[in-house]
XYZ file of C-alpha atoms in Angstrom:
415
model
C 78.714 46.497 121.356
C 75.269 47.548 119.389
C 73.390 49.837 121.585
C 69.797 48.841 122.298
C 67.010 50.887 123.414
C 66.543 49.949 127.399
C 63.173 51.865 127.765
C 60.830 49.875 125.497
C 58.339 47.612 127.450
C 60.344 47.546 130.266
C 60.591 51.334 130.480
C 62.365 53.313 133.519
C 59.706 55.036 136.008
C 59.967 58.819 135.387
C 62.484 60.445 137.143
C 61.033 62.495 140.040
C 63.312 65.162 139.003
C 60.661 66.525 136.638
C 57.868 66.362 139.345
C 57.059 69.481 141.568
C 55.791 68.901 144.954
C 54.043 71.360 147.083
C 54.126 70.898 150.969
C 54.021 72.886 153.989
C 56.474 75.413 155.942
C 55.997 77.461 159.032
C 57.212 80.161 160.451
C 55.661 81.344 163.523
C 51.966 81.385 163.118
C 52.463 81.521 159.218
C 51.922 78.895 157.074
C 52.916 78.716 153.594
C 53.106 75.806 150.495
C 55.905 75.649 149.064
C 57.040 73.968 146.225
C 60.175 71.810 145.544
C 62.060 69.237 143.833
C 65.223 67.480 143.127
C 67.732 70.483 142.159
C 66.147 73.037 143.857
C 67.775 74.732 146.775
C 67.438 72.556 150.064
C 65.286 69.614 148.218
C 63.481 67.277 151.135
C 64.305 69.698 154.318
C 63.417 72.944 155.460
C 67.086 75.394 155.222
C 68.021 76.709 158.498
C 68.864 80.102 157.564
C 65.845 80.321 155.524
C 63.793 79.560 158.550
C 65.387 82.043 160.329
C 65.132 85.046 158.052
C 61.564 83.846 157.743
C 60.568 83.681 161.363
C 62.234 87.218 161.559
C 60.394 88.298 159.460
C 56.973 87.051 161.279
C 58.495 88.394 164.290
C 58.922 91.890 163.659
C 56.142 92.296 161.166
C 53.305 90.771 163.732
C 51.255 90.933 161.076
C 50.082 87.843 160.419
C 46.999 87.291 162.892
C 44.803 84.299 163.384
C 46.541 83.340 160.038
C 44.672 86.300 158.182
C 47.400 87.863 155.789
C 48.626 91.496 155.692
C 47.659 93.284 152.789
C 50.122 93.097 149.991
C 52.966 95.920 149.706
C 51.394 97.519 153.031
C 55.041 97.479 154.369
C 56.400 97.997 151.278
C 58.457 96.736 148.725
C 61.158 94.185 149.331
C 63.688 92.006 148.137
C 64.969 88.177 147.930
C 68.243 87.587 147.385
C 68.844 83.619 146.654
C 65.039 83.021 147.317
C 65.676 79.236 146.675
C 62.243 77.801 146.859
C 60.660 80.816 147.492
C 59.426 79.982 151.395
C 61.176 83.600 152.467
C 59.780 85.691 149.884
C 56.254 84.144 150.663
C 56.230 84.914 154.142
C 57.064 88.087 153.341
C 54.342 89.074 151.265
C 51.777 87.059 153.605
C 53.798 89.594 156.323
C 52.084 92.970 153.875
C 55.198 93.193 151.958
C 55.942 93.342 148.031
C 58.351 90.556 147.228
C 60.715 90.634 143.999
C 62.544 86.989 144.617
C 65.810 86.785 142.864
C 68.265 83.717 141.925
C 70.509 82.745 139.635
C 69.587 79.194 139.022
C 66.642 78.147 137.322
C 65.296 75.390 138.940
C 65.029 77.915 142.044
C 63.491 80.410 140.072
C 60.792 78.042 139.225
C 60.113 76.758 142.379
C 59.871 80.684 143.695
C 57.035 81.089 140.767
C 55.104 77.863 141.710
C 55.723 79.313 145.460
C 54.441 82.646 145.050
C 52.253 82.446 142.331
C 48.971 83.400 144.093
C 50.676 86.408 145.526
C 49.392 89.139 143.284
C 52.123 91.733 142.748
C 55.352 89.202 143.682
C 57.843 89.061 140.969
C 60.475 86.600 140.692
C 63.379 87.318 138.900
C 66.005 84.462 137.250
C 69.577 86.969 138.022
C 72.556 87.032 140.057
C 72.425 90.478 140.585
C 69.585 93.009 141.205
C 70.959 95.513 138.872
C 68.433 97.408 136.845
C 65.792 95.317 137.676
C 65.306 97.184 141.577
C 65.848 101.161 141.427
C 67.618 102.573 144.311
C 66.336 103.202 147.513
C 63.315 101.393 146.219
C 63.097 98.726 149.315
C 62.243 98.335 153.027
C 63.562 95.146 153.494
C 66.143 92.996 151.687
C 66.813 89.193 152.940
C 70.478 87.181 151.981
C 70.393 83.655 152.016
C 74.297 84.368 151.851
C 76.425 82.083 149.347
C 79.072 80.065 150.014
C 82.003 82.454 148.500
C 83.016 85.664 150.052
C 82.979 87.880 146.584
C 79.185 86.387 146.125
C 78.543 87.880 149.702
C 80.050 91.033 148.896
C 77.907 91.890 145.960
C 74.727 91.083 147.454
C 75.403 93.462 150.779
C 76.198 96.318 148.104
C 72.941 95.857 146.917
C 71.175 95.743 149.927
C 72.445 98.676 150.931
C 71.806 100.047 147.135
C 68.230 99.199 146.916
C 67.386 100.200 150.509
C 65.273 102.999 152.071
C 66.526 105.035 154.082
C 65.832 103.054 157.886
C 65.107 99.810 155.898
C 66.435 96.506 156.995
C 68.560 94.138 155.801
C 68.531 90.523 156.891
C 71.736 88.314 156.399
C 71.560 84.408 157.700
C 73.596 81.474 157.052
C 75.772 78.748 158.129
C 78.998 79.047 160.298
C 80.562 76.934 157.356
C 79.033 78.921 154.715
C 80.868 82.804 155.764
C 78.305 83.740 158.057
C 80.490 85.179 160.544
C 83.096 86.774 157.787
C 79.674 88.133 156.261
C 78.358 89.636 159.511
C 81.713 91.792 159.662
C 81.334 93.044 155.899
C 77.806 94.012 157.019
C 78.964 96.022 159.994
C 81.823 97.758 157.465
C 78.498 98.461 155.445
C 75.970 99.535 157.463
C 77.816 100.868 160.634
C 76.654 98.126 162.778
C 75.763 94.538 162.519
C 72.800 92.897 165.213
C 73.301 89.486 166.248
C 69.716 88.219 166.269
C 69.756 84.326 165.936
C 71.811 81.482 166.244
C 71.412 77.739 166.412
C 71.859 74.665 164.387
C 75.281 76.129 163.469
C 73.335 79.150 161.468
C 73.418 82.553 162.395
C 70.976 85.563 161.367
C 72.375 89.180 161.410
C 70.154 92.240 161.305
C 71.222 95.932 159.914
C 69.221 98.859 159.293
C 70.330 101.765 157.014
C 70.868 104.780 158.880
C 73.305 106.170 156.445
C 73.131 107.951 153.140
C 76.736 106.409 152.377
C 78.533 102.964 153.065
C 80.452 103.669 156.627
C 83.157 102.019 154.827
C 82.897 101.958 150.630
C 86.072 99.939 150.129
C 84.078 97.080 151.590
C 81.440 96.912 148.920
C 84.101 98.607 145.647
C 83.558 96.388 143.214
C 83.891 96.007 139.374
C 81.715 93.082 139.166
C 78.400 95.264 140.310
C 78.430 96.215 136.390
C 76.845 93.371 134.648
C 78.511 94.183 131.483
C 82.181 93.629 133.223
C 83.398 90.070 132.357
C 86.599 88.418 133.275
C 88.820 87.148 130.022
C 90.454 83.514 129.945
C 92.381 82.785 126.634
C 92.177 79.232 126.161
C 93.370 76.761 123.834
C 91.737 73.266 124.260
C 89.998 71.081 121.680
C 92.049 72.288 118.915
C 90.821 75.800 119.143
C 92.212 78.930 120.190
C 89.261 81.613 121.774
C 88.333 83.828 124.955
C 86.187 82.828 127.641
C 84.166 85.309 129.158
C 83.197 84.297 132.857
C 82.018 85.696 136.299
C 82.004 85.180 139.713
C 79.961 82.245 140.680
C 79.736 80.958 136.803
C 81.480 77.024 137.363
C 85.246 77.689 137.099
C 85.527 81.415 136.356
C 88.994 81.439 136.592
C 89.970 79.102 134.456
C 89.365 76.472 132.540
C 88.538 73.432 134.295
C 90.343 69.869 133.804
C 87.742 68.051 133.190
C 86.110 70.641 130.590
C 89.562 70.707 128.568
C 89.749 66.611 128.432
C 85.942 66.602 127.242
C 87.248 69.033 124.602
C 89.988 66.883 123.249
C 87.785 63.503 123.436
C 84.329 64.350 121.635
C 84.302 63.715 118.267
C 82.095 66.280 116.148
C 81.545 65.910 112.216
C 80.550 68.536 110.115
C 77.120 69.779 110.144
C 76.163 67.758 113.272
C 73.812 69.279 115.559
C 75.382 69.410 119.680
C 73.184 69.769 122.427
C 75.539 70.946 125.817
C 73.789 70.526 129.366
C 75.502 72.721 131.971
C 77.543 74.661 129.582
C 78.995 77.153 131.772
C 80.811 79.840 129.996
C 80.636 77.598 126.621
C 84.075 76.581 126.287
C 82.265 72.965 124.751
C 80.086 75.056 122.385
C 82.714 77.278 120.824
C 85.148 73.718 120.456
C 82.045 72.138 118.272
C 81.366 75.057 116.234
C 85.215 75.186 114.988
C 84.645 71.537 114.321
C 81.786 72.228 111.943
C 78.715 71.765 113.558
C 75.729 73.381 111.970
C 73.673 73.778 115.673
C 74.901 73.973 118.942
C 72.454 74.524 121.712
C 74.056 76.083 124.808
C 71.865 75.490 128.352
C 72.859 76.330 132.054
C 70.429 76.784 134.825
C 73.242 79.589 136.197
C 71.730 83.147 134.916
C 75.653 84.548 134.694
C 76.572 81.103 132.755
C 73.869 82.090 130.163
C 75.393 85.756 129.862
C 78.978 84.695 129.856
C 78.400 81.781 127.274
C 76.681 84.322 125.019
C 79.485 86.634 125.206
C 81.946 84.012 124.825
C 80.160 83.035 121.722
C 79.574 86.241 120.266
C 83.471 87.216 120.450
C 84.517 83.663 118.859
C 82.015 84.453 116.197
C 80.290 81.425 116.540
C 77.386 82.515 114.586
C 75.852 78.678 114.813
C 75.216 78.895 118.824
C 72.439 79.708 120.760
C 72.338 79.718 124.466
C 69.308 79.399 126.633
C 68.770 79.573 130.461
C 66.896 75.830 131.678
C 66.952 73.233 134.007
C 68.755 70.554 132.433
C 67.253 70.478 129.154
C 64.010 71.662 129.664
C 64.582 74.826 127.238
C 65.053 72.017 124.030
C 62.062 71.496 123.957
C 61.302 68.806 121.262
C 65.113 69.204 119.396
C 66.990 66.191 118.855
C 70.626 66.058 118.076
C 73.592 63.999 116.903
C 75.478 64.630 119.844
C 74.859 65.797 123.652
C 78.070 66.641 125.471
C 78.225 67.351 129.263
C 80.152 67.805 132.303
C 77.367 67.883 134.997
C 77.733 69.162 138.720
C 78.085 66.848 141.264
C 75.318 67.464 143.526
C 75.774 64.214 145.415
C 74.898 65.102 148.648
C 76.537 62.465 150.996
C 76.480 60.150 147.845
C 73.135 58.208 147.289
C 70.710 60.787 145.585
C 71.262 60.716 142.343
C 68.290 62.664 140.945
C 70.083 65.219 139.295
C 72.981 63.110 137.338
C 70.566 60.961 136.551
C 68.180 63.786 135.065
C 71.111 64.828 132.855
C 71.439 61.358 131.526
C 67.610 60.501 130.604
C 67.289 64.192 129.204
C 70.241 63.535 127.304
C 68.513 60.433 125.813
C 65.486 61.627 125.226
C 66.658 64.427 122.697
C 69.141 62.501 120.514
C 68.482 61.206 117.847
C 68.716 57.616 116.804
C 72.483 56.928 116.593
C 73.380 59.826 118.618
C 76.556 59.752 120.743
C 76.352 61.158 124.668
C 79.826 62.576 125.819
C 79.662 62.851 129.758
C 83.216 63.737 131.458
C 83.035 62.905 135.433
C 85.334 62.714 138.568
C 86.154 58.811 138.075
C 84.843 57.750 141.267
C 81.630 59.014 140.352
C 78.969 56.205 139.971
C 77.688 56.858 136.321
C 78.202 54.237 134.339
C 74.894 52.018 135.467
C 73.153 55.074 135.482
C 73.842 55.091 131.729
C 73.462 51.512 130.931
C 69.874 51.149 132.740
C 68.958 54.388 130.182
C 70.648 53.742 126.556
C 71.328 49.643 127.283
C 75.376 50.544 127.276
C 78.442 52.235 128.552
C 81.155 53.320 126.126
C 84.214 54.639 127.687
C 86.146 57.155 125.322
C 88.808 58.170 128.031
C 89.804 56.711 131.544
C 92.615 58.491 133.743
C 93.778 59.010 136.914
C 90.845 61.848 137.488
C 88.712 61.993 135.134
C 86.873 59.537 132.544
C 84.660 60.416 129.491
C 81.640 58.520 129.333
C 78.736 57.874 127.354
C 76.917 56.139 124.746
C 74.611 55.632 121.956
C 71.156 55.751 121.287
C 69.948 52.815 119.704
C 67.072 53.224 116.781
């Protein structure tokens, strides 16, 4: 079937994944805008353990009188881990703190800028570590929004307890399903003690202060992966190439190399001197496969920060000279490049199954930077409801493989 171009007179509304709204939160008497959209961190509702590390914060700061805020870094510096839209870090600073808000996706990094961006003196970092950027025993308070997987938890209570002054605090909160109560006993193995200040809505928020030079127990926070030059090696053959992947915790299947990654590999078809746009490239398995097949570009994106360093690395050892990888949401870091061919193997942020803001983002991005009879590769659990998304964006749906788990979608853009 010929494709045809869908979005000509009878164009698509834009997708509100590109537009940034700013709205309300409170905690206690403060009040601060914050801005979200689809992608970021806890989209359309206000995150319970955010809330809760905020309204801590409000609580012991009493600062914030009559809604007149402190005055910025009177209480000294502090830090954000997984700021997510930034409502934590805010508070903070209206509380008389110095905020640095770190995270390792993109879109959540942007929404802590838009957040904090008449704070004078807040800095927002796009990392999943604090590393360099926060000297030791630089802080009075560090927050955790703790992740979902225990070595992710780990790392961030070693550097809380790294980056904190002597008698500073550290604030942990987060869901019962999430590790919060595993993560309250790694902070007690830290810190010497754990404080059980909140919990409701299945949430809990833990308090520590640092009253010791010295981790009470350092086998609790020993870990390799605190050096951001340590990288975990995956030989891998797929796609007709043989190479190393370099990954990290939290970078999309670190351990291996995913199913549905490997199929994609075997299924796209790349010519010679093509250029290959990948969206959500993880450690760039996809990007090393197209440059062995000849292409003369390949454009490497990943809102993850660690994605963007492993993919790099990955690169760099498979001496694929052609690459270039770039932090961005979706494919906000093309810019005006087109290609012959976008590959992808997007996350399934489904939520309970009917907002589809972010597949759907990946698709119409995808469109909008190929080039006239360029081919979109899309690999997706089969159950997954892409295919109309597609058609209603490039007129078509072209199915290149369809199995018992997987399928590889896609199509191409008409002239």
């Amino acid at each position: 079937m010929p494709a045809s171009d869908s979005r000509g007179s009878a164009a698509l509304p834009a997708s509100p994944y590109t537009t940034w709204q700013m709205g309300p939160a409170r905690a206690g008497d403060c009040v601060v805008l914050v801005a979200s959209k689809p992608g970021v961190f806890a989209h359309g509702h206000l995150d319970p353990a955010a809330s809760m590390l905020a309204e801590a914060i409000v609580a012991v700061g009493e600062t914030v009188a009559d809604g007149a805020p402190a005055q910025m870094g009177a209480r000294g510096r502090s830090l954000h881990l997984s700021s997510g839209n930034g409502f934590v870090p805010a508070v903070a600073a209206r509380c008389g703190y110095q905020p640095m808000a770190l995270d390792r996706y993109q879109s959540n990094v942007e929404a802590s800028q838009r957040t904090l961006h008449d704070r004078e003196g807040a800095v927002v970092a796009h990392a999943a570590l604090a590393g360099a950027l926060v000297p030791d025993a630089s802080c009075t308070l560090v927050t955790i929004r703790i992740p979902t997987d225990k070595l992710s938890v780990q790392l961030a209570i070693a550097e809380a307890f790294r980056v904190l002054a002597p008698g500073g605090t550290c604030m942990l909160a987060g869901g019962n399903d999430e590790g919060a109560k595993p993560a309250a006993k790694m902070l007690e193995r830290v810190f010497g003690h754990a404080r059980l200040d909140a919990q409701h809505s299945s949430h809990r928020l833990l308090t520590a202060r640092k009253l010791v030079d010295a981790p009470r127990d350092p086998d609790a926070i020993a870990s390799p992966w605190l050096d951001e030059g340590h990288f975990h090696e995956v030989p891998v053959r797929t796609g007709g190439a043989a190479f190393t992947l370099y990954t990290r915790p939290g970078v999309f299947s670190w351990q291996h190399l995913d199913e549905a990654t490997n199929l994609l590999a075997g299924v796209m078809r790349i010519d010679a001197g093509e250029r290959v746009l990948d969206l959500g490239c993880g450690a760039g398995a996809l990007g090393v496969v197209a440059a062995r097949h000849g292409a003369s570009r390949v454009l490497l994106l990943d809102a993850d920060a660690d994605a963007v360093r492993c993919a790099t690395r990955t690169a760099q050892q498979a001496g694929a000279t052609a690459i270039d990888v770039r932090a961005s949401d979706v494919a906000q870091a093309a810019g005006d490049e087109r290609f012959d061919v976008v590959v992808t193997n997007p996350p399934f942020h489904l939520g309970k199954g009917t907002d589809l803001h972010i597949p759907r983002a990946f698709i119409t991005q995808s469109y909008d930077r190929l080039l006239p009879g360029g081919r979109l590769y899309l690999v997706a659990n089969r159950t997954l409801p892409y295919e109309w998304l597609i058609e209603e964006t490039f007129g078509e749906v072209r199915t290149a493989h369809d199995g018992q788990r997987f399928k590889v979608i896609g199509a191409v853009r008409g002239g």
